[in-house]
Amino acid sequence: MAYLFLKRNRLEKIAFKGQELIFQDGKGPISVINFHWLGKKRHNFNPISFVFSKAKSYSFNRSDVDRIILEGFGQQQRLRFDDGAVRVEIGEYLREPEREWLFEQIQQWRSAGDN
């Protein structure tokens, strides 16, 4: 248990590299509250794989960026895309204005390729 609380968080990364947008998922802070939240969010939550899993990277071409959607979800907002049957959130721990700014930057990058 001490390892979980002392382990560093793995931050999300997003980068624009030429014609590609690269997103690497991350993990937020570990706490009892987050375990409860994760258990509700993911019905098949496995704490071992959560702790020891490696970062997963996703790559998008400019034409694929329209798969990234900013939507209202209940009283929350989320920036997301689907990877097969899995829904992946970007900026899960960002505040709403930061998420909107990020979505705007992604859209500007996409439209810059149309010129």
mmCIF file of C-alpha atoms in Angstrom:
data_model
loop_
_atom_site.group_PDB
_atom_site.id
_atom_site.type_symbol
_atom_site.label_atom_id
_atom_site.label_comp_id
_atom_site.label_asym_id
_atom_site.label_seq_id
_atom_site.Cartn_x
_atom_site.Cartn_y
_atom_site.Cartn_z
ATOM 1 C CA MET A 1 0.000 0.000 0.000
ATOM 2 C CA ALA A 2 2.866 2.376 0.787
ATOM 3 C CA TYR A 3 4.206 1.811 -2.739
ATOM 4 C CA LEU A 4 0.906 3.033 -4.218
ATOM 5 C CA PHE A 5 0.972 6.284 -2.265
ATOM 6 C CA LEU A 6 4.687 6.953 -2.829
ATOM 7 C CA LYS A 7 4.748 6.059 -6.519
ATOM 8 C CA ARG A 8 4.946 9.085 -8.825
ATOM 9 C CA ASN A 9 2.006 9.933 -11.026
ATOM 10 C CA ARG A 10 2.367 9.281 -14.733
ATOM 11 C CA LEU A 11 1.333 12.413 -16.561
ATOM 12 C CA GLU A 12 -0.592 12.407 -19.808
ATOM 13 C CA LYS A 13 1.334 13.656 -22.813
ATOM 14 C CA ILE A 14 0.067 15.145 -26.039
ATOM 15 C CA ALA A 15 2.327 16.286 -28.860
ATOM 16 C CA PHE A 16 1.997 17.560 -32.411
ATOM 17 C CA LYS A 17 4.729 16.001 -34.551
ATOM 18 C CA GLY A 18 4.542 16.925 -38.215
ATOM 19 C CA GLN A 19 1.365 15.345 -39.580
ATOM 20 C CA GLU A 20 0.659 13.371 -36.396
ATOM 21 C CA LEU A 21 -0.917 14.049 -33.035
ATOM 22 C CA ILE A 22 0.419 11.662 -30.393
ATOM 23 C CA PHE A 23 -1.377 11.072 -27.107
ATOM 24 C CA GLN A 24 0.034 9.000 -24.245
ATOM 25 C CA ASP A 25 -2.329 8.171 -21.403
ATOM 26 C CA GLY A 26 -1.444 8.794 -17.779
ATOM 27 C CA LYS A 27 -2.513 8.028 -14.254
ATOM 28 C CA GLY A 28 -3.650 10.478 -11.640
ATOM 29 C CA PRO A 29 -2.877 10.500 -7.955
ATOM 30 C CA ILE A 30 -3.579 7.345 -5.975
ATOM 31 C CA SER A 31 -5.932 7.692 -3.038
ATOM 32 C CA VAL A 32 -8.779 5.810 -1.408
ATOM 33 C CA ILE A 33 -11.212 8.170 -3.126
ATOM 34 C CA ASN A 34 -9.722 7.392 -6.553
ATOM 35 C CA PHE A 35 -9.974 3.642 -5.954
ATOM 36 C CA HIS A 36 -13.670 4.066 -5.170
ATOM 37 C CA TRP A 37 -14.132 6.226 -8.275
ATOM 38 C CA LEU A 38 -12.197 3.790 -10.464
ATOM 39 C CA GLY A 39 -14.264 0.888 -9.184
ATOM 40 C CA LYS A 40 -17.465 2.688 -10.173
ATOM 41 C CA LYS A 41 -16.079 3.856 -13.512
ATOM 42 C CA ARG A 42 -14.585 0.583 -14.639
ATOM 43 C CA HIS A 43 -16.624 -2.458 -13.688
ATOM 44 C CA ASN A 44 -13.737 -4.805 -14.427
ATOM 45 C CA PHE A 45 -11.185 -2.694 -12.513
ATOM 46 C CA ASN A 46 -8.042 -4.639 -11.652
ATOM 47 C CA PRO A 47 -5.837 -2.800 -9.102
ATOM 48 C CA ILE A 48 -2.727 -4.821 -10.042
ATOM 49 C CA SER A 49 -2.922 -3.902 -13.725
ATOM 50 C CA PHE A 50 -3.779 -0.288 -12.797
ATOM 51 C CA VAL A 51 -0.594 0.038 -10.728
ATOM 52 C CA PHE A 52 1.817 -1.819 -12.991
ATOM 53 C CA SER A 53 0.445 -1.127 -16.482
ATOM 54 C CA LYS A 54 2.553 0.727 -19.016
ATOM 55 C CA ALA A 55 1.489 3.890 -20.761
ATOM 56 C CA LYS A 56 -0.518 3.388 -23.926
ATOM 57 C CA SER A 57 0.137 5.649 -26.898
ATOM 58 C CA TYR A 58 -2.303 6.670 -29.599
ATOM 59 C CA SER A 59 -1.464 8.340 -32.875
ATOM 60 C CA PHE A 60 -3.743 10.401 -35.124
ATOM 61 C CA ASN A 61 -3.209 11.848 -38.594
ATOM 62 C CA ARG A 62 -4.702 15.277 -39.224
ATOM 63 C CA SER A 63 -7.661 13.667 -41.006
ATOM 64 C CA ASP A 64 -8.314 11.344 -38.022
ATOM 65 C CA VAL A 65 -8.460 14.148 -35.457
ATOM 66 C CA ASP A 66 -12.219 14.518 -35.984
ATOM 67 C CA ARG A 67 -12.489 11.337 -33.888
ATOM 68 C CA ILE A 68 -11.531 13.483 -30.868
ATOM 69 C CA ILE A 69 -14.738 14.894 -29.411
ATOM 70 C CA LEU A 70 -15.465 17.489 -26.732
ATOM 71 C CA GLU A 71 -18.828 16.681 -25.190
ATOM 72 C CA GLY A 72 -20.975 17.384 -22.175
ATOM 73 C CA PHE A 73 -21.548 14.309 -20.057
ATOM 74 C CA GLY A 74 -24.100 14.865 -17.293
ATOM 75 C CA GLN A 75 -22.737 17.840 -15.374
ATOM 76 C CA GLN A 76 -19.228 17.133 -16.575
ATOM 77 C CA GLN A 77 -17.411 17.781 -19.794
ATOM 78 C CA ARG A 78 -14.970 15.379 -21.381
ATOM 79 C CA LEU A 79 -12.528 15.314 -24.259
ATOM 80 C CA ARG A 80 -12.457 11.802 -25.634
ATOM 81 C CA PHE A 81 -12.062 9.365 -28.489
ATOM 82 C CA ASP A 82 -12.942 5.725 -29.005
ATOM 83 C CA ASP A 83 -10.301 3.025 -29.416
ATOM 84 C CA GLY A 84 -12.434 0.152 -30.609
ATOM 85 C CA ALA A 85 -14.856 -0.568 -27.766
ATOM 86 C CA VAL A 86 -12.801 1.409 -25.237
ATOM 87 C CA ARG A 87 -13.565 5.087 -24.611
ATOM 88 C CA VAL A 88 -10.352 7.022 -23.868
ATOM 89 C CA GLU A 89 -10.447 10.380 -22.096
ATOM 90 C CA ILE A 90 -7.889 13.119 -22.677
ATOM 91 C CA GLY A 91 -7.207 15.565 -19.863
ATOM 92 C CA GLU A 92 -9.344 13.766 -17.324
ATOM 93 C CA TYR A 93 -7.898 15.843 -14.465
ATOM 94 C CA LEU A 94 -7.996 19.172 -16.336
ATOM 95 C CA ARG A 95 -10.461 21.899 -15.476
ATOM 96 C CA GLU A 96 -13.150 22.718 -18.033
ATOM 97 C CA PRO A 97 -11.459 25.865 -19.482
ATOM 98 C CA GLU A 98 -8.174 23.975 -19.890
ATOM 99 C CA ARG A 99 -9.936 21.113 -21.677
ATOM 100 C CA GLU A 100 -11.690 23.584 -23.993
ATOM 101 C CA TRP A 101 -8.353 25.288 -24.727
ATOM 102 C CA LEU A 102 -6.747 21.935 -25.557
ATOM 103 C CA PHE A 103 -9.606 21.004 -27.884
ATOM 104 C CA GLU A 104 -9.245 24.386 -29.618
ATOM 105 C CA GLN A 105 -5.494 23.803 -30.083
ATOM 106 C CA ILE A 106 -6.196 20.373 -31.614
ATOM 107 C CA GLN A 107 -8.739 21.905 -34.003
ATOM 108 C CA GLN A 108 -6.340 24.701 -35.017
ATOM 109 C CA TRP A 109 -3.593 22.145 -35.696
ATOM 110 C CA ARG A 110 -5.982 20.138 -37.855
ATOM 111 C CA SER A 111 -7.129 23.162 -39.873
ATOM 112 C CA ALA A 112 -3.523 24.345 -40.349
ATOM 113 C CA GLY A 113 -2.979 21.201 -42.439
ATOM 114 C CA ASP A 114 -5.868 22.147 -44.742
ATOM 115 C CA ASN A 115 -4.055 25.292 -45.885
#
